[in-house]
PDB file of C-alpha atoms in Angstrom:
ATOM      1  CA  MET A   1      -9.184  18.998 -14.424  1.00 59.00           C
ATOM      2  CA  SER A   2      -7.815  15.965 -12.582  1.00 80.00           C
ATOM      3  CA  ARG A   3      -4.770  16.482 -10.393  1.00 87.00           C
ATOM      4  CA  PHE A   4      -3.804  12.829 -10.895  1.00 93.00           C
ATOM      5  CA  GLU A   5      -2.592  10.504 -13.595  1.00 94.00           C
ATOM      6  CA  ILE A   6      -4.190   7.111 -12.919  1.00 95.00           C
ATOM      7  CA  THR A   7      -2.625   3.924 -14.296  1.00 96.00           C
ATOM      8  CA  ASP A   8      -4.067   0.396 -14.114  1.00 97.00           C
ATOM      9  CA  LEU A   9      -1.475  -2.106 -12.907  1.00 97.00           C
ATOM     10  CA  SER A  10      -1.106  -5.853 -13.462  1.00 95.00           C
ATOM     11  CA  LEU A  11      -3.447  -6.829 -10.591  1.00 97.00           C
ATOM     12  CA  SER A  12      -7.137  -6.131 -11.086  1.00 94.00           C
ATOM     13  CA  GLY A  13      -8.176  -2.995  -9.202  1.00 96.00           C
ATOM     14  CA  LEU A  14      -4.638  -1.980  -8.209  1.00 97.00           C
ATOM     15  CA  LYS A  15      -3.779   1.526  -9.453  1.00 97.00           C
ATOM     16  CA  ARG A  16      -0.750   3.766  -9.599  1.00 97.00           C
ATOM     17  CA  ILE A  17      -1.693   7.352  -8.838  1.00 96.00           C
ATOM     18  CA  GLU A  18       0.737  10.099  -9.867  1.00 94.00           C
ATOM     19  CA  ARG A  19       0.190  13.504  -8.332  1.00 91.00           C
ATOM     20  CA  LYS A  20       0.590  16.536 -10.559  1.00 90.00           C
ATOM     21  CA  ASN A  21       2.433  19.473  -9.024  1.00 86.00           C
ATOM     22  CA  ILE A  22       1.507  23.083  -9.618  1.00 87.00           C
ATOM     23  CA  GLY A  23       4.628  25.084  -8.927  1.00 88.00           C
ATOM     24  CA  ASP A  24       6.214  28.503  -8.971  1.00 88.00           C
ATOM     25  CA  SER A  25       9.271  30.165  -7.436  1.00 92.00           C
ATOM     26  CA  ARG A  26       7.955  29.489  -3.900  1.00 92.00           C
ATOM     27  CA  GLY A  27       7.639  25.718  -4.372  1.00 89.00           C
ATOM     28  CA  PHE A  28       4.624  23.632  -5.344  1.00 85.00           C
ATOM     29  CA  PHE A  29       1.097  22.545  -4.475  1.00 89.00           C
ATOM     30  CA  SER A  30       0.076  18.914  -4.837  1.00 86.00           C
ATOM     31  CA  ARG A  31      -3.254  17.299  -4.019  1.00 88.00           C
ATOM     32  CA  VAL A  32      -2.903  14.005  -2.136  1.00 91.00           C
ATOM     33  CA  PHE A  33      -6.582  13.007  -2.165  1.00 93.00           C
ATOM     34  CA  CYS A  34      -9.682  14.134  -4.040  1.00 91.00           C
ATOM     35  CA  ALA A  35     -12.824  11.989  -3.771  1.00 91.00           C
ATOM     36  CA  GLU A  36     -14.161  13.233  -7.096  1.00 91.00           C
ATOM     37  CA  ASP A  37     -10.976  12.537  -9.069  1.00 90.00           C
ATOM     38  CA  LEU A  38     -10.187   9.214  -7.370  1.00 93.00           C
ATOM     39  CA  ALA A  39     -13.712   7.821  -7.815  1.00 93.00           C
ATOM     40  CA  GLU A  40     -12.729   6.884 -11.375  1.00 89.00           C
ATOM     41  CA  ALA A  41      -9.891   4.828  -9.868  1.00 92.00           C
ATOM     42  CA  GLY A  42     -12.343   2.966  -7.621  1.00 93.00           C
ATOM     43  CA  TRP A  43     -12.169   4.917  -4.350  1.00 95.00           C
ATOM     44  CA  VAL A  44     -15.860   5.433  -3.595  1.00 92.00           C
ATOM     45  CA  LYS A  45     -15.923   5.285   0.203  1.00 94.00           C
ATOM     46  CA  PRO A  46     -15.162   7.984   2.743  1.00 95.00           C
ATOM     47  CA  ILE A  47     -11.717   8.150   4.326  1.00 97.00           C
ATOM     48  CA  ALA A  48     -11.994   6.458   7.719  1.00 97.00           C
ATOM     49  CA  GLN A  49      -8.419   7.027   8.904  1.00 97.00           C
ATOM     50  CA  ILE A  50      -5.261   8.848   7.859  1.00 97.00           C
ATOM     51  CA  ASN A  51      -2.088   7.270   9.252  1.00 97.00           C
ATOM     52  CA  LEU A  52       1.539   8.400   9.318  1.00 97.00           C
ATOM     53  CA  ASN A  53       4.353   5.901   9.690  1.00 97.00           C
ATOM     54  CA  ARG A  54       8.044   6.684  10.212  1.00 98.00           C
ATOM     55  CA  THR A  55      10.703   4.031   9.704  1.00 98.00           C
ATOM     56  CA  SER A  56      14.305   4.889  10.539  1.00 97.00           C
ATOM     57  CA  ARG A  57      16.463   2.241   8.890  1.00 97.00           C
ATOM     58  CA  THR A  58      17.068   1.258   5.255  1.00 98.00           C
ATOM     59  CA  GLY A  59      15.959  -2.312   4.545  1.00 98.00           C
ATOM     60  CA  SER A  60      13.274  -2.375   7.246  1.00 98.00           C
ATOM     61  CA  LEU A  61      10.133  -4.270   6.357  1.00 98.00           C
ATOM     62  CA  ARG A  62       6.553  -3.656   7.486  1.00 97.00           C
ATOM     63  CA  GLY A  63       3.724  -6.001   6.528  1.00 95.00           C
ATOM     64  CA  MET A  64       2.046  -7.889   4.995  1.00 97.00           C
ATOM     65  CA  HIS A  65      -1.244  -6.736   6.564  1.00 97.00           C
ATOM     66  CA  PHE A  66      -4.931  -6.890   5.635  1.00 97.00           C
ATOM     67  CA  GLN A  67      -8.357  -6.879   7.277  1.00 97.00           C
ATOM     68  CA  TYR A  68     -11.079  -9.475   6.798  1.00 96.00           C
ATOM     69  CA  ALA A  69     -14.611  -8.509   5.748  1.00 96.00           C
ATOM     70  CA  PRO A  70     -16.707  -6.763   6.831  1.00 96.00           C
ATOM     71  CA  HIS A  71     -13.757  -4.570   7.866  1.00 97.00           C
ATOM     72  CA  ALA A  72     -11.805  -4.930   4.610  1.00 97.00           C
ATOM     73  CA  GLU A  73     -10.179  -1.664   3.619  1.00 97.00           C
ATOM     74  CA  MET A  74      -8.898   0.185   0.611  1.00 97.00           C
ATOM     75  CA  LYS A  75      -5.605   2.034   1.097  1.00 98.00           C
ATOM     76  CA  LEU A  76      -4.052   4.992  -0.655  1.00 98.00           C
ATOM     77  CA  VAL A  77      -0.337   4.825   0.199  1.00 98.00           C
ATOM     78  CA  ASN A  78       2.024   7.803  -0.226  1.00 98.00           C
ATOM     79  CA  CYS A  79       5.712   8.077   0.656  1.00 98.00           C
ATOM     80  CA  ILE A  80       6.278  11.687   1.707  1.00 97.00           C
ATOM     81  CA  ARG A  81       9.901  11.336   2.839  1.00 98.00           C
ATOM     82  CA  GLY A  82      12.543   8.933   1.598  1.00 98.00           C
ATOM     83  CA  ARG A  83      11.913   5.936  -0.686  1.00 98.00           C
ATOM     84  CA  ILE A  84      10.022   2.682  -0.205  1.00 98.00           C
ATOM     85  CA  PHE A  85       9.268  -0.455  -2.193  1.00 98.00           C
ATOM     86  CA  ASP A  86       5.514  -0.782  -1.688  1.00 98.00           C
ATOM     87  CA  VAL A  87       3.902  -4.193  -2.262  1.00 98.00           C
ATOM     88  CA  ALA A  88       0.305  -5.358  -2.683  1.00 98.00           C
ATOM     89  CA  VAL A  89      -0.719  -9.043  -2.813  1.00 98.00           C
ATOM     90  CA  ASP A  90      -4.099 -10.112  -4.202  1.00 98.00           C
ATOM     91  CA  LEU A  91      -5.799 -12.350  -1.627  1.00 98.00           C
ATOM     92  CA  ARG A  92      -9.316 -12.141  -3.083  1.00 98.00           C
ATOM     93  CA  ALA A  93     -11.037 -15.505  -3.436  1.00 97.00           C
ATOM     94  CA  GLY A  94     -11.768 -16.231  -7.089  1.00 96.00           C
ATOM     95  CA  SER A  95      -9.610 -13.391  -8.427  1.00 97.00           C
ATOM     96  CA  PRO A  96      -7.768 -14.139 -11.688  1.00 96.00           C
ATOM     97  CA  THR A  97      -4.645 -12.623 -10.059  1.00 97.00           C
ATOM     98  CA  PHE A  98      -5.018 -14.541  -6.756  1.00 97.00           C
ATOM     99  CA  LEU A  99      -1.701 -14.677  -4.811  1.00 97.00           C
ATOM    100  CA  GLN A 100       0.100 -12.488  -7.344  1.00 98.00           C
ATOM    101  CA  TRP A 101       1.999  -9.445  -6.115  1.00 98.00           C
ATOM    102  CA  HIS A 102       3.016  -6.067  -7.469  1.00 98.00           C
ATOM    103  CA  GLY A 103       5.777  -3.827  -6.127  1.00 98.00           C
ATOM    104  CA  GLU A 104       6.247  -0.155  -6.865  1.00 98.00           C
ATOM    105  CA  GLU A 105       8.839   2.359  -5.719  1.00 98.00           C
ATOM    106  CA  LEU A 106       7.156   5.290  -3.999  1.00 98.00           C
ATOM    107  CA  SER A 107       9.054   8.404  -2.998  1.00 98.00           C
ATOM    108  CA  ALA A 108       8.628  12.068  -2.250  1.00 92.00           C
ATOM    109  CA  GLU A 109      10.360  12.795  -5.550  1.00 94.00           C
ATOM    110  CA  ASN A 110       8.309  10.600  -7.897  1.00 96.00           C
ATOM    111  CA  ARG A 111       4.966  11.648  -6.297  1.00 94.00           C
ATOM    112  CA  ARG A 112       3.500   8.178  -6.882  1.00 97.00           C
ATOM    113  CA  SER A 113       0.904   6.482  -4.721  1.00 97.00           C
ATOM    114  CA  LEU A 114      -0.659   3.039  -4.756  1.00 98.00           C
ATOM    115  CA  LEU A 115      -4.408   2.672  -4.511  1.00 98.00           C
ATOM    116  CA  ILE A 116      -4.870  -0.785  -3.027  1.00 98.00           C
ATOM    117  CA  PRO A 117      -8.318  -2.420  -3.207  1.00 97.00           C
ATOM    118  CA  GLU A 118     -10.069  -4.365  -0.479  1.00 97.00           C
ATOM    119  CA  GLY A 119      -8.873  -7.948  -0.214  1.00 98.00           C
ATOM    120  CA  PHE A 120      -5.178  -7.215  -0.711  1.00 98.00           C
ATOM    121  CA  ALA A 121      -2.325  -7.636   1.760  1.00 98.00           C
ATOM    122  CA  HIS A 122      -0.017  -4.627   1.941  1.00 98.00           C
ATOM    123  CA  GLY A 123       3.504  -3.984   3.135  1.00 98.00           C
ATOM    124  CA  PHE A 124       6.693  -2.151   2.252  1.00 98.00           C
ATOM    125  CA  GLN A 125      10.459  -2.133   2.565  1.00 98.00           C
ATOM    126  CA  THR A 126      12.408   1.066   3.119  1.00 98.00           C
ATOM    127  CA  LEU A 127      14.959   1.916   0.422  1.00 98.00           C
ATOM    128  CA  SER A 128      16.440   4.805   2.405  1.00 98.00           C
ATOM    129  CA  ASP A 129      16.776   5.921   6.015  1.00 98.00           C
ATOM    130  CA  ASP A 130      14.093   8.040   7.698  1.00 97.00           C
ATOM    131  CA  CYS A 131      11.076   7.201   5.545  1.00 98.00           C
ATOM    132  CA  GLU A 132       7.632   8.604   6.220  1.00 98.00           C
ATOM    133  CA  VAL A 133       4.558   6.948   4.763  1.00 98.00           C
ATOM    134  CA  LEU A 134       1.159   8.661   4.811  1.00 98.00           C
ATOM    135  CA  TYR A 135      -1.801   6.455   3.986  1.00 98.00           C
ATOM    136  CA  MET A 136      -5.550   6.718   4.022  1.00 97.00           C
ATOM    137  CA  THR A 137      -7.894   3.816   4.707  1.00 98.00           C
ATOM    138  CA  SER A 138     -11.555   3.343   3.853  1.00 97.00           C
ATOM    139  CA  HIS A 139     -12.325   1.468   7.067  1.00 97.00           C
ATOM    140  CA  PRO A 140     -11.114   1.995  10.632  1.00 96.00           C
ATOM    141  CA  TYR A 141      -8.574  -0.433  12.024  1.00 95.00           C
ATOM    142  CA  ALA A 142     -10.361  -3.417  13.599  1.00 96.00           C
ATOM    143  CA  PRO A 143      -8.004  -5.589  15.703  1.00 95.00           C
ATOM    144  CA  ASP A 144     -10.358  -8.586  15.594  1.00 96.00           C
ATOM    145  CA  ALA A 145     -10.421  -8.470  11.754  1.00 97.00           C
ATOM    146  CA  GLU A 146      -6.664  -8.130  11.331  1.00 96.00           C
ATOM    147  CA  GLY A 147      -4.764 -10.628   9.225  1.00 96.00           C
ATOM    148  CA  GLY A 148      -1.288 -10.989   7.848  1.00 96.00           C
ATOM    149  CA  ILE A 149       0.840 -13.162   5.624  1.00 97.00           C
ATOM    150  CA  GLY A 150       4.561 -13.770   5.839  1.00 96.00           C
ATOM    151  CA  ALA A 151       6.671 -11.335   3.829  1.00 96.00           C
ATOM    152  CA  LEU A 152       8.834 -14.273   2.688  1.00 96.00           C
ATOM    153  CA  ASP A 153       5.958 -16.689   2.060  1.00 96.00           C
ATOM    154  CA  PRO A 154       7.078 -19.014  -0.774  1.00 95.00           C
ATOM    155  CA  MET A 155       3.504 -19.302  -2.116  1.00 96.00           C
ATOM    156  CA  VAL A 156       3.630 -15.583  -2.932  1.00 97.00           C
ATOM    157  CA  GLY A 157       7.347 -15.226  -3.678  1.00 97.00           C
ATOM    158  CA  ILE A 158       7.839 -11.482  -3.208  1.00 98.00           C
ATOM    159  CA  THR A 159      11.258 -10.374  -4.421  1.00 98.00           C
ATOM    160  CA  TRP A 160      12.332  -7.696  -1.947  1.00 98.00           C
ATOM    161  CA  PRO A 161      14.984  -5.343  -3.370  1.00 98.00           C
ATOM    162  CA  LEU A 162      17.200  -5.387  -0.255  1.00 98.00           C
ATOM    163  CA  GLU A 163      18.163  -7.836   2.437  1.00 97.00           C
ATOM    164  CA  ILE A 164      15.699  -7.443   5.313  1.00 97.00           C
ATOM    165  CA  ALA A 165      17.489  -5.363   7.941  1.00 97.00           C
ATOM    166  CA  ASP A 166      14.666  -5.118  10.468  1.00 97.00           C
ATOM    167  CA  ILE A 167      11.179  -6.575  10.920  1.00 97.00           C
ATOM    168  CA  SER A 168       8.915  -6.592  13.970  1.00 96.00           C
ATOM    169  CA  GLU A 169       8.311  -9.791  15.909  1.00 96.00           C
ATOM    170  CA  ARG A 170       4.614  -9.542  15.014  1.00 95.00           C
ATOM    171  CA  ASP A 171       5.322  -9.259  11.278  1.00 96.00           C
ATOM    172  CA  SER A 172       7.936 -12.011  11.300  1.00 95.00           C
ATOM    173  CA  ASN A 173       5.392 -14.361  12.914  1.00 95.00           C
ATOM    174  CA  HIS A 174       2.644 -14.029  10.290  1.00 94.00           C
ATOM    175  CA  PRO A 175       1.788 -17.575   9.245  1.00 89.00           C
ATOM    176  CA  ALA A 176       2.732 -19.029   5.887  1.00 90.00           C
ATOM    177  CA  LEU A 177      -0.183 -19.677   3.573  1.00 94.00           C
ATOM    178  CA  SER A 178      -1.258 -23.287   3.175  1.00 92.00           C
ATOM    179  CA  GLN A 179      -2.279 -25.010  -0.041  1.00 92.00           C
ATOM    180  CA  ALA A 180      -5.824 -25.020   1.413  1.00 93.00           C
ATOM    181  CA  PHE A 181      -5.990 -21.193   1.535  1.00 94.00           C
ATOM    182  CA  GLU A 182      -8.779 -20.164  -0.847  1.00 94.00           C
ATOM    183  CA  GLY A 183      -8.577 -16.438  -0.285  1.00 95.00           C
ATOM    184  CA  ILE A 184     -10.542 -13.677   1.362  1.00 95.00           C
ATOM    185  CA  ARG A 185     -14.248 -13.416   0.678  1.00 95.00           C
ATOM    186  CA  LEU A 186     -15.454  -9.829   0.517  1.00 94.00           C
TER     187      LEU A 186
END
């Protein structure tokens, strides 16, 4: 029996994963990752890293990050405290949903995750104070393969739910995409 409800989203390969709780008077048990169950959603690689991020202030923005091949990574993103607006942007060369984005509210309460395929940029905005985001990646972080796009890039047109209250210097300096950008080759 799968511990997840898996939903295809508007961008090819992007999935919403909803964790099913098993509970009693003591609380609940919830599986965050299961290779066997998530293989049907497209996660077929080992977990290379598990990362925990804490962001203090509502409206803070992190992203939009990706890694170039051969270090491209899948991500399984979970909000385990607070609420975030999680965004994935399809940067795959030749994809029918190239440069389209999808945003999804993730929270501890709704038990939703996003499974983000290789070739997507990822970022999020906090919708509450003191958010914690736990995410798994299929490839270790490789500084030389790191890329990013501007969170306000007009070619993508992400509609963030809140005014941006805080963003790092690094993230605010991601370059805007040019008309010549043909995407990431995997």
